[in-house]
Each structure stands twice: as structure tokens, then as C-alpha cells.
Amino acid sequence: MQPLVGIIMGSSSDWETMQPAAEALEKLQVPYEVRVISAHRTPDQLFEYASQARGRGLEVLIAGAGGAAHLAGAMAANSRLPVLGVPLASSPLLGFDALLSTVQMPPGVPVGTLGVGSWGARNAAHLALRILALSDPGLAQRLETHARALAAGARRRRG
């Protein structure tokens, strides 16, 4: 199946944090691709990936990076697709630096910024699913079923 979501991270060591995004997409049967692309070490590869993503059929990009965390912003600067940023806690500042770098984008270059770490990665996937469900009734139904299952599980835990 043609990937609809691109999951991008600055280093292969970020996979453990970003993997929950892939798992959430798999659970609702949305195809994705994973790439390691550094905003600072491989800027030409970043430009090529971001500028060609839409033409290759991608509809949403999820970018996870720590430290200076320029990956999501650089993706947003080079693509008109929705970019969801996941700040990673990979520096001595425990992700606060990445959060500020990801969320403080200049007007006209938006990055939807999620929480730091694996919860942010999972929520980035769920936000991507909601975006994709706007034009995919089958996915919208799977998303609704999933939401009901989450609610039922929460009620069981309380009782």
C-alpha cells in the first residue's frame, strides 16, 4: 500500500521514542514510511524528501527531533503538507529545548507540536489519523471504533 504518513527522525536512536507513532498507524491500518533524516547533517536529503513528499502520495509528516530540534520546522519550510512535530528528550535539558524549538515557528510555517517523548509520538499519529479521516470514511469509522474501545477500557479501570 502507498504510504500516507511519513515518520521522520533525526537519528536512528530516536526510533524507540517514535515507534508508538508507527504502532498507532498500524493499529488503524494506515500505511506509513520511516526515514532518518537530519536537519543539520543531511540538509540536502531533508530538502529532497520534504519537497517530494506530496508528489509521492504522502499526506502528513510526523517529525521527531531533540536538542535544537529543527527537523519539523525544516520539513514545514520545504513542504506544504501538515507537519506534526514531536520534541524528543535527548539532551541534558530533557526535551524542553526541543519543545521550544519545535513550537516557536514563524508565522506561515506552522508545525503542530505535540508533547515531549513517546506520548507526543503516539498523539502525533492520532492527530494524523484525524486529519486523514476527514477524507476517508473507512478510516473515520475505524477511528470511531477505536475511540469507543478506549472509552470502554477507561470505564473498566475505574470500576
Short mmCIF file of N, CA and C in Angstrom, two decimals:
data_model
loop_
_atom_site.label_atom_id
_atom_site.label_comp_id
_atom_site.label_asym_id
_atom_site.label_seq_id
_atom_site.Cartn_x
_atom_site.Cartn_y
_atom_site.Cartn_z
N MET A 1 0.84 -1.20 0.00
CA MET A 1 0.00 0.00 0.00
C MET A 1 0.88 1.25 0.00
N GLN A 2 0.38 2.28 -0.64
CA GLN A 2 1.08 3.56 -0.72
C GLN A 2 1.11 4.23 0.66
N PRO A 3 2.29 4.58 1.19
CA PRO A 3 2.35 5.28 2.47
C PRO A 3 1.62 6.62 2.41
N LEU A 4 0.88 6.92 3.47
CA LEU A 4 0.18 8.19 3.59
C LEU A 4 0.84 9.12 4.60
N VAL A 5 1.61 8.54 5.50
CA VAL A 5 2.27 9.29 6.56
C VAL A 5 3.76 9.01 6.51
N GLY A 6 4.54 10.07 6.64
CA GLY A 6 5.99 9.93 6.76
C GLY A 6 6.39 10.18 8.20
N ILE A 7 7.08 9.22 8.80
CA ILE A 7 7.64 9.40 10.14
C ILE A 7 9.13 9.63 9.95
N ILE A 8 9.59 10.81 10.38
CA ILE A 8 10.97 11.21 10.16
C ILE A 8 11.59 11.48 11.52
N MET A 9 12.82 11.05 11.69
CA MET A 9 13.54 11.34 12.93
C MET A 9 14.96 11.71 12.60
N GLY A 10 15.57 12.48 13.48
CA GLY A 10 16.91 12.98 13.23
C GLY A 10 18.01 11.95 13.38
N SER A 11 17.74 10.87 14.11
CA SER A 11 18.75 9.84 14.36
C SER A 11 18.05 8.50 14.54
N SER A 12 18.74 7.43 14.17
CA SER A 12 18.15 6.11 14.36
C SER A 12 17.93 5.80 15.83
N SER A 13 18.66 6.45 16.71
CA SER A 13 18.47 6.24 18.15
C SER A 13 17.12 6.81 18.63
N ASP A 14 16.45 7.59 17.81
CA ASP A 14 15.14 8.15 18.17
C ASP A 14 13.99 7.17 17.93
N TRP A 15 14.28 6.03 17.30
CA TRP A 15 13.22 5.09 16.94
C TRP A 15 12.42 4.61 18.15
N GLU A 16 13.09 4.33 19.25
CA GLU A 16 12.39 3.83 20.43
C GLU A 16 11.29 4.80 20.86
N THR A 17 11.55 6.09 20.77
CA THR A 17 10.56 7.10 21.14
C THR A 17 9.49 7.26 20.08
N MET A 18 9.87 7.14 18.81
CA MET A 18 8.94 7.37 17.71
C MET A 18 8.11 6.13 17.34
N GLN A 19 8.53 4.97 17.78
CA GLN A 19 7.85 3.73 17.42
C GLN A 19 6.36 3.73 17.79
N PRO A 20 5.93 4.32 18.92
CA PRO A 20 4.50 4.34 19.22
C PRO A 20 3.66 5.03 18.13
N ALA A 21 4.25 5.96 17.39
CA ALA A 21 3.52 6.57 16.28
C ALA A 21 3.26 5.52 15.20
N ALA A 22 4.27 4.75 14.88
CA ALA A 22 4.11 3.69 13.87
C ALA A 22 3.09 2.67 14.32
N GLU A 23 3.14 2.28 15.59
CA GLU A 23 2.20 1.29 16.11
C GLU A 23 0.76 1.79 16.05
N ALA A 24 0.54 3.07 16.35
CA ALA A 24 -0.82 3.62 16.28
C ALA A 24 -1.34 3.63 14.85
N LEU A 25 -0.48 3.95 13.90
CA LEU A 25 -0.88 3.94 12.49
C LEU A 25 -1.19 2.51 12.03
N GLU A 26 -0.35 1.57 12.43
CA GLU A 26 -0.57 0.16 12.07
C GLU A 26 -1.90 -0.34 12.62
N LYS A 27 -2.19 0.02 13.86
CA LYS A 27 -3.41 -0.46 14.50
C LYS A 27 -4.65 -0.07 13.72
N LEU A 28 -4.62 1.12 13.09
CA LEU A 28 -5.77 1.58 12.32
C LEU A 28 -5.54 1.43 10.82
N GLN A 29 -4.55 0.62 10.45
CA GLN A 29 -4.33 0.20 9.07
C GLN A 29 -4.02 1.36 8.12
N VAL A 30 -3.18 2.27 8.59
CA VAL A 30 -2.75 3.39 7.75
C VAL A 30 -1.28 3.16 7.39
N PRO A 31 -0.97 3.06 6.11
CA PRO A 31 0.41 2.82 5.68
C PRO A 31 1.30 4.04 5.92
N TYR A 32 2.54 3.78 6.29
CA TYR A 32 3.49 4.84 6.59
C TYR A 32 4.88 4.40 6.15
N GLU A 33 5.78 5.37 6.14
CA GLU A 33 7.18 5.08 5.90
C GLU A 33 8.00 5.75 6.99
N VAL A 34 9.17 5.22 7.23
CA VAL A 34 10.06 5.76 8.26
C VAL A 34 11.38 6.13 7.61
N ARG A 35 11.88 7.32 7.95
CA ARG A 35 13.17 7.78 7.43
C ARG A 35 13.97 8.44 8.55
N VAL A 36 15.28 8.28 8.49
CA VAL A 36 16.19 9.01 9.36
C VAL A 36 16.81 10.10 8.50
N ILE A 37 16.50 11.34 8.85
CA ILE A 37 16.99 12.50 8.10
C ILE A 37 17.33 13.58 9.11
N SER A 38 18.52 14.08 9.07
CA SER A 38 18.95 15.12 9.99
C SER A 38 18.87 16.49 9.34
N ALA A 39 18.25 17.41 10.05
CA ALA A 39 18.17 18.79 9.54
C ALA A 39 19.56 19.41 9.42
N HIS A 40 20.48 18.98 10.28
CA HIS A 40 21.80 19.59 10.32
C HIS A 40 22.86 18.79 9.57
N ARG A 41 22.73 17.48 9.58
CA ARG A 41 23.77 16.64 8.96
C ARG A 41 23.47 16.25 7.52
N THR A 42 22.19 16.21 7.16
CA THR A 42 21.82 15.82 5.79
C THR A 42 20.76 16.79 5.23
N PRO A 43 21.09 18.08 5.17
CA PRO A 43 20.09 19.07 4.73
C PRO A 43 19.62 18.86 3.28
N ASP A 44 20.48 18.37 2.42
CA ASP A 44 20.06 18.13 1.04
C ASP A 44 19.03 17.00 0.98
N GLN A 45 19.25 15.96 1.76
CA GLN A 45 18.30 14.86 1.82
C GLN A 45 16.97 15.34 2.41
N LEU A 46 17.03 16.21 3.42
CA LEU A 46 15.82 16.76 4.00
C LEU A 46 15.03 17.53 2.95
N PHE A 47 15.71 18.41 2.21
CA PHE A 47 15.02 19.19 1.18
C PHE A 47 14.37 18.29 0.14
N GLU A 48 15.10 17.28 -0.31
CA GLU A 48 14.56 16.37 -1.32
C GLU A 48 13.33 15.63 -0.79
N TYR A 49 13.43 15.10 0.42
CA TYR A 49 12.32 14.35 0.99
C TYR A 49 11.09 15.24 1.17
N ALA A 50 11.28 16.39 1.80
CA ALA A 50 10.14 17.27 2.09
C ALA A 50 9.49 17.80 0.81
N SER A 51 10.30 18.21 -0.14
CA SER A 51 9.75 18.81 -1.35
C SER A 51 9.06 17.80 -2.26
N GLN A 52 9.42 16.52 -2.14
CA GLN A 52 8.82 15.49 -2.99
C GLN A 52 7.76 14.64 -2.27
N ALA A 53 7.56 14.87 -0.99
CA ALA A 53 6.66 14.02 -0.19
C ALA A 53 5.24 13.99 -0.75
N ARG A 54 4.68 15.13 -1.04
CA ARG A 54 3.30 15.18 -1.54
C ARG A 54 3.18 14.48 -2.89
N GLY A 55 4.12 14.70 -3.76
CA GLY A 55 4.11 14.06 -5.07
C GLY A 55 4.22 12.55 -5.00
N ARG A 56 4.78 12.05 -3.92
CA ARG A 56 4.90 10.61 -3.73
C ARG A 56 3.68 10.03 -3.01
N GLY A 57 2.69 10.87 -2.69
CA GLY A 57 1.45 10.37 -2.09
C GLY A 57 1.32 10.55 -0.59
N LEU A 58 2.35 11.08 0.05
CA LEU A 58 2.23 11.33 1.49
C LEU A 58 1.25 12.46 1.74
N GLU A 59 0.55 12.40 2.87
CA GLU A 59 -0.43 13.43 3.21
C GLU A 59 -0.14 14.13 4.52
N VAL A 60 0.64 13.51 5.39
CA VAL A 60 1.01 14.10 6.68
C VAL A 60 2.43 13.66 7.01
N LEU A 61 3.21 14.58 7.62
CA LEU A 61 4.56 14.26 8.07
C LEU A 61 4.62 14.37 9.58
N ILE A 62 5.24 13.39 10.22
CA ILE A 62 5.49 13.42 11.66
C ILE A 62 7.01 13.46 11.82
N ALA A 63 7.51 14.51 12.47
CA ALA A 63 8.96 14.68 12.61
C ALA A 63 9.35 14.75 14.07
N GLY A 64 10.24 13.84 14.49
CA GLY A 64 10.72 13.83 15.86
C GLY A 64 12.19 14.18 15.92
N ALA A 65 12.51 15.13 16.81
CA ALA A 65 13.91 15.52 16.96
C ALA A 65 14.13 16.10 18.36
N GLY A 66 15.35 15.98 18.83
CA GLY A 66 15.71 16.52 20.13
C GLY A 66 16.71 17.65 19.98
N GLY A 67 17.13 18.18 21.11
CA GLY A 67 18.11 19.27 21.10
C GLY A 67 17.58 20.50 20.40
N ALA A 68 18.31 20.97 19.40
CA ALA A 68 17.88 22.16 18.66
C ALA A 68 16.59 21.92 17.88
N ALA A 69 16.29 20.67 17.59
CA ALA A 69 15.01 20.23 17.02
C ALA A 69 14.54 21.04 15.83
N HIS A 70 15.38 21.18 14.83
CA HIS A 70 14.99 21.94 13.64
C HIS A 70 14.32 21.08 12.57
N LEU A 71 14.21 19.78 12.80
CA LEU A 71 13.71 18.88 11.77
C LEU A 71 12.28 19.21 11.34
N ALA A 72 11.36 19.33 12.28
CA ALA A 72 9.96 19.60 11.91
C ALA A 72 9.83 20.95 11.20
N GLY A 73 10.51 21.95 11.69
CA GLY A 73 10.45 23.27 11.07
C GLY A 73 11.03 23.27 9.67
N ALA A 74 12.14 22.57 9.48
CA ALA A 74 12.74 22.48 8.15
C ALA A 74 11.81 21.72 7.20
N MET A 75 11.14 20.68 7.71
CA MET A 75 10.16 19.97 6.88
C MET A 75 9.03 20.91 6.48
N ALA A 76 8.52 21.65 7.44
CA ALA A 76 7.42 22.58 7.16
C ALA A 76 7.84 23.68 6.19
N ALA A 77 9.08 24.08 6.25
CA ALA A 77 9.57 25.12 5.34
C ALA A 77 9.70 24.62 3.91
N ASN A 78 9.82 23.31 3.74
CA ASN A 78 10.05 22.75 2.41
C ASN A 78 8.92 21.89 1.88
N SER A 79 7.79 21.87 2.58
CA SER A 79 6.62 21.10 2.15
C SER A 79 5.37 21.84 2.57
N ARG A 80 4.31 21.66 1.83
CA ARG A 80 3.02 22.27 2.20
C ARG A 80 2.11 21.26 2.89
N LEU A 81 2.63 20.08 3.18
CA LEU A 81 1.86 19.08 3.92
C LEU A 81 1.78 19.48 5.40
N PRO A 82 0.77 18.99 6.12
CA PRO A 82 0.76 19.21 7.56
C PRO A 82 1.97 18.51 8.18
N VAL A 83 2.67 19.22 9.04
CA VAL A 83 3.82 18.67 9.75
C VAL A 83 3.51 18.66 11.24
N LEU A 84 3.65 17.50 11.85
CA LEU A 84 3.42 17.33 13.27
C LEU A 84 4.76 17.07 13.93
N GLY A 85 5.14 17.95 14.84
CA GLY A 85 6.44 17.86 15.49
C GLY A 85 6.38 17.17 16.84
N VAL A 86 7.34 16.30 17.08
CA VAL A 86 7.46 15.60 18.35
C VAL A 86 8.82 15.95 18.95
N PRO A 87 8.83 16.79 19.98
CA PRO A 87 10.09 17.09 20.66
C PRO A 87 10.59 15.86 21.42
N LEU A 88 11.88 15.59 21.34
CA LEU A 88 12.44 14.41 22.00
C LEU A 88 13.36 14.83 23.14
N ALA A 89 13.33 14.08 24.21
CA ALA A 89 14.12 14.37 25.40
C ALA A 89 15.50 13.73 25.29
N SER A 90 16.30 14.20 24.35
CA SER A 90 17.59 13.57 24.09
C SER A 90 18.77 14.44 24.52
N SER A 91 18.50 15.54 25.19
CA SER A 91 19.58 16.43 25.60
C SER A 91 19.56 16.59 27.13
N PRO A 92 20.56 17.23 27.68
CA PRO A 92 20.56 17.46 29.12
C PRO A 92 19.36 18.29 29.61
N LEU A 93 18.69 18.98 28.71
CA LEU A 93 17.52 19.78 29.09
C LEU A 93 16.23 18.97 29.05
N LEU A 94 16.33 17.66 28.83
CA LEU A 94 15.20 16.72 28.91
C LEU A 94 14.03 17.05 27.98
N GLY A 95 14.33 17.64 26.84
CA GLY A 95 13.30 17.91 25.85
C GLY A 95 12.73 19.30 25.89
N PHE A 96 13.04 20.09 26.92
CA PHE A 96 12.49 21.45 26.99
C PHE A 96 13.04 22.30 25.84
N ASP A 97 14.31 22.12 25.52
CA ASP A 97 14.91 22.83 24.39
C ASP A 97 14.23 22.43 23.08
N ALA A 98 13.99 21.14 22.91
CA ALA A 98 13.34 20.65 21.69
C ALA A 98 11.90 21.15 21.60
N LEU A 99 11.21 21.19 22.73
CA LEU A 99 9.84 21.70 22.75
C LEU A 99 9.79 23.14 22.28
N LEU A 100 10.64 23.98 22.83
CA LEU A 100 10.65 25.39 22.43
C LEU A 100 11.06 25.57 20.97
N SER A 101 12.04 24.78 20.51
CA SER A 101 12.47 24.87 19.11
C SER A 101 11.37 24.45 18.15
N THR A 102 10.57 23.47 18.55
CA THR A 102 9.53 22.94 17.67
C THR A 102 8.29 23.82 17.67
N VAL A 103 7.93 24.35 18.80
CA VAL A 103 6.68 25.09 18.91
C VAL A 103 6.80 26.55 18.43
N GLN A 104 7.98 27.12 18.47
CA GLN A 104 8.15 28.54 18.15
C GLN A 104 8.50 28.76 16.68
N MET A 105 7.57 28.43 15.81
CA MET A 105 7.80 28.61 14.38
C MET A 105 7.29 29.99 13.94
N PRO A 106 7.92 30.56 12.92
CA PRO A 106 7.47 31.87 12.45
C PRO A 106 6.11 31.75 11.75
N PRO A 107 5.33 32.82 11.76
CA PRO A 107 4.03 32.79 11.08
C PRO A 107 4.16 32.36 9.62
N GLY A 108 3.28 31.48 9.22
CA GLY A 108 3.27 30.99 7.84
C GLY A 108 4.04 29.70 7.64
N VAL A 109 4.75 29.25 8.67
CA VAL A 109 5.48 27.98 8.61
C VAL A 109 5.05 27.16 9.83
N PRO A 110 3.81 26.68 9.81
CA PRO A 110 3.27 26.03 11.01
C PRO A 110 3.79 24.62 11.22
N VAL A 111 3.99 24.28 12.48
CA VAL A 111 4.27 22.92 12.91
C VAL A 111 3.32 22.64 14.06
N GLY A 112 2.47 21.65 13.90
CA GLY A 112 1.61 21.23 15.00
C GLY A 112 2.48 20.49 15.99
N THR A 113 2.69 21.07 17.16
CA THR A 113 3.63 20.50 18.12
C THR A 113 2.90 19.70 19.18
N LEU A 114 3.36 18.47 19.39
CA LEU A 114 2.78 17.57 20.37
C LEU A 114 3.68 17.53 21.60
N GLY A 115 3.33 16.71 22.56
CA GLY A 115 4.10 16.59 23.79
C GLY A 115 5.47 15.97 23.56
N VAL A 116 6.31 16.09 24.56
CA VAL A 116 7.66 15.55 24.51
C VAL A 116 7.62 14.03 24.66
N GLY A 117 8.37 13.33 23.85
CA GLY A 117 8.58 11.90 24.02
C GLY A 117 7.55 11.01 23.37
N SER A 118 7.46 9.78 23.88
CA SER A 118 6.64 8.75 23.23
C SER A 118 5.15 9.08 23.28
N TRP A 119 4.68 9.76 24.33
CA TRP A 119 3.26 10.16 24.33
C TRP A 119 3.01 11.15 23.20
N GLY A 120 3.94 12.06 22.98
CA GLY A 120 3.82 13.00 21.87
C GLY A 120 3.83 12.29 20.53
N ALA A 121 4.68 11.26 20.40
CA ALA A 121 4.73 10.50 19.15
C ALA A 121 3.40 9.80 18.90
N ARG A 122 2.86 9.17 19.93
CA ARG A 122 1.57 8.48 19.79
C ARG A 122 0.46 9.48 19.43
N ASN A 123 0.46 10.62 20.11
CA ASN A 123 -0.58 11.62 19.81
C ASN A 123 -0.38 12.24 18.42
N ALA A 124 0.85 12.33 17.96
CA ALA A 124 1.08 12.83 16.60
C ALA A 124 0.41 11.88 15.60
N ALA A 125 0.55 10.58 15.83
CA ALA A 125 -0.10 9.61 14.94
C ALA A 125 -1.61 9.75 15.02
N HIS A 126 -2.15 9.93 16.22
CA HIS A 126 -3.60 10.06 16.35
C HIS A 126 -4.11 11.34 15.70
N LEU A 127 -3.33 12.41 15.76
CA LEU A 127 -3.72 13.64 15.06
C LEU A 127 -3.64 13.43 13.54
N ALA A 128 -2.60 12.73 13.09
CA ALA A 128 -2.51 12.41 11.66
C ALA A 128 -3.71 11.58 11.22
N LEU A 129 -4.11 10.61 12.05
CA LEU A 129 -5.29 9.79 11.74
C LEU A 129 -6.54 10.65 11.60
N ARG A 130 -6.71 11.62 12.48
CA ARG A 130 -7.88 12.50 12.40
C ARG A 130 -7.85 13.35 11.14
N ILE A 131 -6.66 13.81 10.76
CA ILE A 131 -6.54 14.60 9.52
C ILE A 131 -6.90 13.73 8.32
N LEU A 132 -6.35 12.53 8.26
CA LEU A 132 -6.62 11.63 7.15
C LEU A 132 -8.09 11.19 7.11
N ALA A 133 -8.71 11.03 8.27
CA ALA A 133 -10.10 10.58 8.34
C ALA A 133 -11.08 11.60 7.77
N LEU A 134 -10.67 12.85 7.63
CA LEU A 134 -11.54 13.86 7.03
C LEU A 134 -11.94 13.51 5.60
N SER A 135 -11.07 12.78 4.91
CA SER A 135 -11.36 12.42 3.52
C SER A 135 -11.42 10.90 3.31
N ASP A 136 -11.48 10.14 4.39
CA ASP A 136 -11.50 8.68 4.28
C ASP A 136 -12.56 8.13 5.24
N PRO A 137 -13.78 7.88 4.74
CA PRO A 137 -14.86 7.40 5.61
C PRO A 137 -14.53 6.08 6.31
N GLY A 138 -13.81 5.19 5.66
CA GLY A 138 -13.44 3.93 6.28
C GLY A 138 -12.53 4.15 7.49
N LEU A 139 -11.56 5.02 7.33
CA LEU A 139 -10.67 5.36 8.44
C LEU A 139 -11.45 6.07 9.54
N ALA A 140 -12.36 6.95 9.16
CA ALA A 140 -13.18 7.64 10.16
C ALA A 140 -13.94 6.64 11.02
N GLN A 141 -14.46 5.59 10.40
CA GLN A 141 -15.19 4.57 11.15
C GLN A 141 -14.25 3.78 12.06
N ARG A 142 -13.06 3.42 11.55
CA ARG A 142 -12.10 2.70 12.39
C ARG A 142 -11.64 3.57 13.57
N LEU A 143 -11.50 4.85 13.32
CA LEU A 143 -11.10 5.78 14.37
C LEU A 143 -12.20 5.89 15.44
N GLU A 144 -13.44 5.93 15.01
CA GLU A 144 -14.57 5.97 15.94
C GLU A 144 -14.63 4.69 16.79
N THR A 145 -14.46 3.56 16.16
CA THR A 145 -14.45 2.29 16.89
C THR A 145 -13.32 2.25 17.91
N HIS A 146 -12.16 2.74 17.50
CA HIS A 146 -11.01 2.79 18.40
C HIS A 146 -11.30 3.72 19.60
N ALA A 147 -11.88 4.86 19.34
CA ALA A 147 -12.20 5.80 20.42
C ALA A 147 -13.19 5.19 21.41
N ARG A 148 -14.16 4.47 20.90
CA ARG A 148 -15.12 3.80 21.78
C ARG A 148 -14.44 2.72 22.62
N ALA A 149 -13.51 1.99 22.04
CA ALA A 149 -12.78 0.97 22.78
C ALA A 149 -11.93 1.60 23.88
N LEU A 150 -11.30 2.74 23.59
CA LEU A 150 -10.54 3.44 24.62
C LEU A 150 -11.44 3.88 25.77
N ALA A 151 -12.61 4.42 25.43
CA ALA A 151 -13.56 4.85 26.47
C ALA A 151 -14.03 3.68 27.31
N ALA A 152 -14.33 2.57 26.68
CA ALA A 152 -14.79 1.38 27.41
C ALA A 152 -13.68 0.88 28.33
N GLY A 153 -12.46 0.89 27.87
CA GLY A 153 -11.33 0.47 28.69
C GLY A 153 -11.14 1.38 29.90
N ALA A 154 -11.32 2.67 29.71
CA ALA A 154 -11.19 3.62 30.82
C ALA A 154 -12.27 3.38 31.86
N ARG A 155 -13.49 3.09 31.41
CA ARG A 155 -14.57 2.83 32.36
C ARG A 155 -14.33 1.56 33.15
N ARG A 156 -13.78 0.53 32.52
CA ARG A 156 -13.50 -0.73 33.21
C ARG A 156 -12.44 -0.54 34.31
N ARG A 157 -11.47 0.29 34.05
CA ARG A 157 -10.39 0.51 35.01
C ARG A 157 -10.88 1.20 36.26
N ARG A 158 -11.91 2.00 36.16
CA ARG A 158 -12.41 2.74 37.31
C ARG A 158 -13.26 1.87 38.22
N GLY A 159 -13.92 0.89 37.64
CA GLY A 159 -14.91 0.09 38.38
C GLY A 159 -14.28 -0.96 39.19
#
